[in-house]
Coordinates of C-alpha atoms in Angstrom, one line a residue:
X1 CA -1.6 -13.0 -63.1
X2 CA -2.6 -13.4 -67.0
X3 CA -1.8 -11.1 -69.5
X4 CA -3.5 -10.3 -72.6
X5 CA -1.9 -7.8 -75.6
X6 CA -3.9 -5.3 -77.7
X7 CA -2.2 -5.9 -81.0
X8 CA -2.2 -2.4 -83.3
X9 CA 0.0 -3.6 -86.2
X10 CA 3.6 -2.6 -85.4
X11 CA 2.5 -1.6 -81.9
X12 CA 1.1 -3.7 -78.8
X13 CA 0.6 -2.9 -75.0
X14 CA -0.3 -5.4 -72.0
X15 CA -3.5 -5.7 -70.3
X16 CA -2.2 -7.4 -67.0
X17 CA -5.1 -8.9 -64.8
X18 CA -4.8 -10.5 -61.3
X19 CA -4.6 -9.6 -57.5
X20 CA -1.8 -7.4 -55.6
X21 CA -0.5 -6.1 -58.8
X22 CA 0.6 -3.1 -57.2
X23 CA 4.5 -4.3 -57.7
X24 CA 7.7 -3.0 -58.3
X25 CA 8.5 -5.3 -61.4
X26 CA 5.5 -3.9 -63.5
X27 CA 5.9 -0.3 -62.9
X28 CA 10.0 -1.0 -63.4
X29 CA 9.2 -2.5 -66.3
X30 CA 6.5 0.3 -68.4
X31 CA 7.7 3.2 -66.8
X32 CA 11.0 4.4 -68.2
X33 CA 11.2 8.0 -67.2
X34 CA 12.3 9.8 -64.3
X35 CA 8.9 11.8 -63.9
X36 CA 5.6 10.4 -63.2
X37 CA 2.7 12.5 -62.5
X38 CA -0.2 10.4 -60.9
X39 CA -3.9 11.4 -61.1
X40 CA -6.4 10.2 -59.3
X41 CA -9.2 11.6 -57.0
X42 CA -10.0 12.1 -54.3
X43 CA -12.0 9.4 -53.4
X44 CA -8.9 6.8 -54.2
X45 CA -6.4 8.7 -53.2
X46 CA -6.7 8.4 -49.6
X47 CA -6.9 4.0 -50.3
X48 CA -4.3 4.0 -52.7
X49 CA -1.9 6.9 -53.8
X50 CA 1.0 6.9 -51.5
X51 CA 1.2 3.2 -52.1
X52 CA 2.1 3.8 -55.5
X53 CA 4.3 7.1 -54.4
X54 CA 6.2 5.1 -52.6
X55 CA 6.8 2.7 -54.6
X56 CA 7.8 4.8 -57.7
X57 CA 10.1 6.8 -55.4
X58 CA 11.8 3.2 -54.2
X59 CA 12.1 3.1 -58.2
X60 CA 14.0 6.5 -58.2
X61 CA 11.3 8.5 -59.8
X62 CA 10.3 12.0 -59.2
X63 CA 6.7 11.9 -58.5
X64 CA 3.8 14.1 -58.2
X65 CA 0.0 13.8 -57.8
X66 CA -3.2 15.9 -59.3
X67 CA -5.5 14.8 -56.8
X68 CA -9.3 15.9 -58.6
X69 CA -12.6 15.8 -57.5
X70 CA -14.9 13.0 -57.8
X71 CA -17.3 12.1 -60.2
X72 CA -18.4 12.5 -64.1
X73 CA -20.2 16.2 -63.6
X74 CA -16.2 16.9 -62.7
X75 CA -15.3 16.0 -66.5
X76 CA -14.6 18.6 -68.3
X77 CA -12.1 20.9 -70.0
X78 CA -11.9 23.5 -66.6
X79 CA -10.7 20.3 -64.4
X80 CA -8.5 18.6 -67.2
X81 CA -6.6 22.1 -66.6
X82 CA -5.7 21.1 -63.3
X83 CA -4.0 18.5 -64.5
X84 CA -1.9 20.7 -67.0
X85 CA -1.4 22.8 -64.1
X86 CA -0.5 19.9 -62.2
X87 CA 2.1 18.8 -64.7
X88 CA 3.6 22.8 -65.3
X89 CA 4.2 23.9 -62.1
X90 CA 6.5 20.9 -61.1
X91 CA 8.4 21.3 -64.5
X92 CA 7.2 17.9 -66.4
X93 CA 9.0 17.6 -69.6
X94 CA 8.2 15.7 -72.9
X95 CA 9.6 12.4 -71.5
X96 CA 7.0 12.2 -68.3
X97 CA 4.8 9.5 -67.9
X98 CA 1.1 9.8 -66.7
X99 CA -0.3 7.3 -64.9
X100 CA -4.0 7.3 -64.3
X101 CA -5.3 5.7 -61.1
X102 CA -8.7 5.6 -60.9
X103 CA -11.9 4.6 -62.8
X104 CA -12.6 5.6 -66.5
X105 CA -13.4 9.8 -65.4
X106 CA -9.7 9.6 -64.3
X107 CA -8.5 7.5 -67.1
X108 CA -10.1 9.6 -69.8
X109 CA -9.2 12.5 -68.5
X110 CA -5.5 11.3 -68.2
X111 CA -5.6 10.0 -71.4
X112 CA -6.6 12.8 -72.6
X113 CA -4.0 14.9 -71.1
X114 CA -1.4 12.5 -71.9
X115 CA -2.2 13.2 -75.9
X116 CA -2.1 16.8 -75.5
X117 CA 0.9 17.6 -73.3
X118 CA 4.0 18.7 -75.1
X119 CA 2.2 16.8 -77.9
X120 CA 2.3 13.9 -76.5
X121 CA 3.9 11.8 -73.7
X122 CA 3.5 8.2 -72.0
X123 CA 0.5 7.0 -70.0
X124 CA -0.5 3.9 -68.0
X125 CA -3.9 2.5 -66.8
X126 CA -4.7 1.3 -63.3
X127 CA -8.5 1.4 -63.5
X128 CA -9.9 1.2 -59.9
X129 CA -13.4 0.1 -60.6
X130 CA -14.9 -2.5 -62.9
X131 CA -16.6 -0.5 -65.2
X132 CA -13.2 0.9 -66.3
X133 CA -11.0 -2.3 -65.9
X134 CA -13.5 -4.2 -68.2
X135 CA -13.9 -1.5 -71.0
X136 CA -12.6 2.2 -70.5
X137 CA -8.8 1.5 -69.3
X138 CA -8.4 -0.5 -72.8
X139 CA -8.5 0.9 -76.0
X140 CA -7.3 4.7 -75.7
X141 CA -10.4 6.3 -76.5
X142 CA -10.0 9.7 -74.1
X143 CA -12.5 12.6 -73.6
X144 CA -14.2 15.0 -71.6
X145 CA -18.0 16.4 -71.6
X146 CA -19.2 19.2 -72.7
X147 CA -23.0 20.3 -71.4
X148 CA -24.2 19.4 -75.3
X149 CA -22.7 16.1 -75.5
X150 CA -20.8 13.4 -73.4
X151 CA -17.7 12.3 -74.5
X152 CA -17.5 15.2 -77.5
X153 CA -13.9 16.5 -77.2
X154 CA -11.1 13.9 -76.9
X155 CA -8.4 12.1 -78.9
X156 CA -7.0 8.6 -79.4
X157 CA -4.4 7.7 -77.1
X158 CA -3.4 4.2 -76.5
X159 CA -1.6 3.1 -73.2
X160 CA 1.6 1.6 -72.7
X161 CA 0.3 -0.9 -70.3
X162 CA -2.9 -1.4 -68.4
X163 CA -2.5 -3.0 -64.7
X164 CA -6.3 -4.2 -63.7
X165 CA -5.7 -5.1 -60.0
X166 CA -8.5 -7.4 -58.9
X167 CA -7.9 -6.4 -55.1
X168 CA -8.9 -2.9 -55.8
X169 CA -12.6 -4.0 -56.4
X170 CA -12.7 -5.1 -52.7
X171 CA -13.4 -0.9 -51.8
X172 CA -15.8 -1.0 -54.5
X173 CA -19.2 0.4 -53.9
X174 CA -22.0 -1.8 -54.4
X175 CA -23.8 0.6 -56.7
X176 CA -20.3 1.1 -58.7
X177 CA -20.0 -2.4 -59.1
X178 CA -23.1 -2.9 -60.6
X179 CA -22.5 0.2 -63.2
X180 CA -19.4 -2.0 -64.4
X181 CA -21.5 -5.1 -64.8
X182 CA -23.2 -3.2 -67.2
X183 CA -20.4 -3.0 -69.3
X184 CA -19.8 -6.3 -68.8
X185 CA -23.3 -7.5 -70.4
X186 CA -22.7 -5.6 -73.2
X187 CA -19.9 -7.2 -74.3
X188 CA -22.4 -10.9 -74.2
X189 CA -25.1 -9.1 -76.1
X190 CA -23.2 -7.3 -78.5
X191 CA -21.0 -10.6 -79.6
X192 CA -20.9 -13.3 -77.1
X193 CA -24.0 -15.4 -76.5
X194 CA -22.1 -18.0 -74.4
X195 CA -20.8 -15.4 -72.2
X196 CA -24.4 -14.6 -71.6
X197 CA -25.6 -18.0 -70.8
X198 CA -22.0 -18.0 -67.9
X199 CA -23.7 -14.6 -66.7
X200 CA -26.6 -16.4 -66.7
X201 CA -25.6 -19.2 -64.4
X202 CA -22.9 -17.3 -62.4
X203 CA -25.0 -13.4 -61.6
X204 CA -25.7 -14.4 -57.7
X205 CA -22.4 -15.3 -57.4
X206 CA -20.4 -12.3 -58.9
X207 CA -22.9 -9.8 -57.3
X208 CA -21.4 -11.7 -54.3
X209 CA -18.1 -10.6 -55.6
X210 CA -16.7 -14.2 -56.1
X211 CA -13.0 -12.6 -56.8
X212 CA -12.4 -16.0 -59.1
X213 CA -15.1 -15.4 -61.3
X214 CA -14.9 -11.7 -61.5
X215 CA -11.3 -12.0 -62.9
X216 CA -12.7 -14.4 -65.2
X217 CA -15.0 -11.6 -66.8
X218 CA -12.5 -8.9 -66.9
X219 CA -10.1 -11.6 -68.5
X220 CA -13.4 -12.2 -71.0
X221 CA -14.4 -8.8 -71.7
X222 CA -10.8 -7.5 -72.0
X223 CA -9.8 -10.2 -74.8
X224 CA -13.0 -8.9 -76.5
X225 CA -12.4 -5.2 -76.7
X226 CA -8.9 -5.7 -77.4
X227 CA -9.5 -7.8 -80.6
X228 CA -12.1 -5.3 -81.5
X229 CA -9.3 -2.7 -81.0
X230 CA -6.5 -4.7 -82.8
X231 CA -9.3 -4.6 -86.0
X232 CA -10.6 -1.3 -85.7
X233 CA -8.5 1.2 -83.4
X234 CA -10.0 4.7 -84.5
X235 CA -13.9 3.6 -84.4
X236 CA -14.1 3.3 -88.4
X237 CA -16.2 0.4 -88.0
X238 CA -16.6 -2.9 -85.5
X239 CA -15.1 -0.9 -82.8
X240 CA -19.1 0.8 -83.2
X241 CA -20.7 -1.8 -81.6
X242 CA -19.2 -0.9 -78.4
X243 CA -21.5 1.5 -77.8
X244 CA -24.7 -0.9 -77.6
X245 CA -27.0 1.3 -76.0
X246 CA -24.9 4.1 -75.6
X247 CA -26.6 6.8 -77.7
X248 CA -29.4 6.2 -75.2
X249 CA -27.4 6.1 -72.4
X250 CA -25.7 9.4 -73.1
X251 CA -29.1 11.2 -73.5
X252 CA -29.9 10.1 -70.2
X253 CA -26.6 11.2 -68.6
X254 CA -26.8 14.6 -70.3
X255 CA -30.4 15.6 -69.7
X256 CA -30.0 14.2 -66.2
X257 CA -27.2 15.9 -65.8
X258 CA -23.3 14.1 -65.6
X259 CA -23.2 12.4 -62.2
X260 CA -26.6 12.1 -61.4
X261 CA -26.8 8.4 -62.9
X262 CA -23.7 6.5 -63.2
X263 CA -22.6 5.6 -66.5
X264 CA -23.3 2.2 -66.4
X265 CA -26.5 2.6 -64.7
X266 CA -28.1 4.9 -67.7
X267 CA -26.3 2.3 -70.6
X268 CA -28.3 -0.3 -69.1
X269 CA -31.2 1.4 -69.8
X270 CA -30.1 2.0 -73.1
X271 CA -29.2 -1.4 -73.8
X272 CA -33.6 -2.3 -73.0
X273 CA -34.2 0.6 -75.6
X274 CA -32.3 -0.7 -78.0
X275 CA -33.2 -4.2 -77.6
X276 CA -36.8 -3.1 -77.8
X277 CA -35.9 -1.1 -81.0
X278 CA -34.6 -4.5 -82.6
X279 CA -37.9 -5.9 -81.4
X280 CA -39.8 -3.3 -83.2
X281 CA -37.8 -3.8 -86.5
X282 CA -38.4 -8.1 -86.4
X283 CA -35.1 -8.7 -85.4
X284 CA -35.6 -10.4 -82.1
X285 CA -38.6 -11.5 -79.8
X286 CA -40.5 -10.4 -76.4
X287 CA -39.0 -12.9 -75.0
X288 CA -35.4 -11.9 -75.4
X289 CA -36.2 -8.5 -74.1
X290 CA -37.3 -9.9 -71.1
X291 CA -34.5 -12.0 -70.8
X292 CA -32.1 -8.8 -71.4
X293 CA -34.2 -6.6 -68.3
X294 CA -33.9 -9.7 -66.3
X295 CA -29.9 -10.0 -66.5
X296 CA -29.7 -6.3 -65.9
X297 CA -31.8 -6.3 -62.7
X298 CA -29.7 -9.6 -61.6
X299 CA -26.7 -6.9 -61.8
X300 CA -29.5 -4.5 -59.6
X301 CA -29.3 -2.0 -62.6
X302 CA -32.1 0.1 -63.5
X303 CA -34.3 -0.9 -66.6
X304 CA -36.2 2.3 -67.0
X305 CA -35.2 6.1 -67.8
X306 CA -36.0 9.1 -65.7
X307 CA -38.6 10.5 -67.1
X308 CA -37.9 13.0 -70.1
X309 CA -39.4 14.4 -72.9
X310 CA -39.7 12.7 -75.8
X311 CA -38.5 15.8 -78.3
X312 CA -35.7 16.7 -75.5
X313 CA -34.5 13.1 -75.4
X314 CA -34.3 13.0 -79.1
X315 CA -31.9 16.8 -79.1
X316 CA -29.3 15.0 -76.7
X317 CA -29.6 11.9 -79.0
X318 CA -28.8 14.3 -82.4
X319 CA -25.3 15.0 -80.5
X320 CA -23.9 11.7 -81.1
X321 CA -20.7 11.0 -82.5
X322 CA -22.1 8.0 -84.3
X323 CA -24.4 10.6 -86.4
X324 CA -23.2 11.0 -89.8
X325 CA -24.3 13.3 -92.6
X326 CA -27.4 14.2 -90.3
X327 CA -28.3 10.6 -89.8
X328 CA -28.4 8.9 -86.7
X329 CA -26.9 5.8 -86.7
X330 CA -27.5 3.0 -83.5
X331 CA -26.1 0.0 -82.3
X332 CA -29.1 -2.9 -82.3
X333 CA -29.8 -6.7 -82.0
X334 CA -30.3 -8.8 -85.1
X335 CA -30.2 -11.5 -82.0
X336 CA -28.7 -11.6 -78.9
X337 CA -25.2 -11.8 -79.0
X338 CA -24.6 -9.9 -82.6
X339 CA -24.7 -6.0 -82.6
X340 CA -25.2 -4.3 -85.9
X341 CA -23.9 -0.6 -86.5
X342 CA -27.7 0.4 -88.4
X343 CA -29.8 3.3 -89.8
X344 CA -32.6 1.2 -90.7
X345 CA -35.1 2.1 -88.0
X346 CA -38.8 3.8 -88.0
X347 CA -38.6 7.4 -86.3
X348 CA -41.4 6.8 -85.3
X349 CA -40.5 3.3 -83.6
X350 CA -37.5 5.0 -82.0
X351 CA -40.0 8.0 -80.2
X352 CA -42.3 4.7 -79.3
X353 CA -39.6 3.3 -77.6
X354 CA -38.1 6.2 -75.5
X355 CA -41.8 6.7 -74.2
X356 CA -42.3 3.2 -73.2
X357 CA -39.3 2.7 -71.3
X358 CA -39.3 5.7 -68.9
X359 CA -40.5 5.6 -64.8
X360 CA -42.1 8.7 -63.7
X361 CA -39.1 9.3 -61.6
X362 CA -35.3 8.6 -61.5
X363 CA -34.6 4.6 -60.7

């Protein structure tokens, strides 16, 4: 097992990674209180809940489950009220402790809850894909959709631990595991160009599911979001460049509709649009968009949007949290490997590049 902290100035939490870290010591050791509520859905519970029951019980805990349904078009405010529900009827109190086990629908949406109950109580992570173990589990950025916007209606709310159990990835779908790695080249474009060459050199292997190297990229990625976190924990600035390709990606997933295309799926498209944006402003070459589609199809992600009007793709794109006094604001490529948070952009460029990067179906 290694462990990595997210350091937030008089605070700090533990990202553990490794395999069988379902354990008695590290649920001992970050869960204090008598109650824990675990959500999950109902896709991991039947792998993994009693497990963790058990476990918690051995402990001495009271323990109770909201067991939701599965998937992102399940993301809202009427299903985080099931887990209100969840927590009222079996008489939670102000010192419960939420542990989300799941991938990053459950963990924002536990997140979420655990900064609104009573005000506020404690929450762990046990992300259960690789999209969330890699980048939503760390961080404590929580939300739900709304039909206008993904991701619109949320707080801050940082962890007590995160527990990123490599064995869980062995249920994995393929086509979930490939929305994580995603993620995972973001993190290489946006500030790692080494990490891109390893990807590089390692794709077949990991898309193999080598278990060695895939705890070597969740150990990379993690130690990357959590010193962007440690700089910039309410999004004021770095922490920005996160979302590489995102405010493309969310257009997709909201005209779409949530669920139809995984997360990961539609931010690699995003990431090509906003590579080719950076093209179009003289910031980087042909070439390097190429070599950005070709890493993504390596991962067997889609490089090309549904097909969707121009003006309609633009309305979703307005909704962005990153827009600020009416300006859009995206996340480009001066080269790969550095992001930049940026306004400087043609309209005219941007509609050029949504057009050009659309199939005449869904990929």
């Amino acid at each position: 097992m290694q462990t990595l902290y997210v350091e937030l100035g008089a605070r700090r939490y533990p990202i553990f990674i490794g395999n069988q870290l379902a354990s008695h010591e590290l649920l001992a050791d970050y869960i204090i209180s008598d109650q824990v509520m675990i959500v999950t859905n109902d896709t991991i519970a039947p792998i993994y809940l009693q497990q963790y029951q058990q476990q918690l019980q051995t402990l001495g805990k009271t323990v109770a489950s909201c067991i939701l349904p599965d998937g992102e078009k399940f993301k809202d405010l009427n299903h985080l009220n099931m887990i209100f529900d969840a927590l009222l009827t079996h008489r939670f109190n102000r010192d419960c402790t939420i542990i989300a086990l799941g991938g990053g629908v459950i963990g924002d949406m536990s997140g979420f809850a655990a900064a609104a109950f009573q005000r506020g109580v404690a929450f762990i992570q046990i992300p259960t894909t690789l999209l969330s173990q890699v980048d939503s589990s760390v961080g404590g950025k929580t939300a739900v959709n709304h039909p206008l916007g993904k991701n619109m209606i949320g707080a801050f709310k940082q962890p007590e631990a995160v527990i990123a159990d490599m064995a869980v990835l062995a249920t994995l779908p393929d086509r979930e595991f490939s929305a994580g790695m995603a993620e995972v080249i973001k993190y290489a474009l946006l500030g790692d160009a080494d990490f891109l060459v390893w990807l590089e050199q390692n794709m077949d292997a990991i898309m193999q599911r080598d278990a060695e190297l895939i705890a070597q990229l969740v150990l990379r990625c993690c130690a990357h979001k959590a010193a962007i976190v440690a700089r910039d924990e309410t999004e004021q600035g770095d922490r920005a460049l996160l979302n590489l390709g995102h405010t493309f990606g969310h257009a997709i997933e909201a005209h779409m509709g949530y669920g139809e295309w995984l997360h990961g799926e539609a931010i690699a498209v995003g990431m090509v649009m906003a590579a080719h944006l950076s093209q179009l402003n003289g910031w980087i070459s042909t070439a390097d968009i190429d070599r950005v589609r070709h890493i993504l199809k390596r991962a067997h992600l889609p490089v090309l949007s549904a097909a969707i009007p121009v003006d309609e793709f633009l309305a979703h794109m307005a909704h962005d949290k990153k827009v600020l006094q009416g300006q859009l604001r995206l996340i480009l490529l001066e080269k790969l490997g550095k992001a930049i948070v940026t306004k400087q952009f043609n309209p005219s460029d941007l509609e050029t590049v949504i057009s050009e990067n659309q199939a005449v179906a869904i990929i």
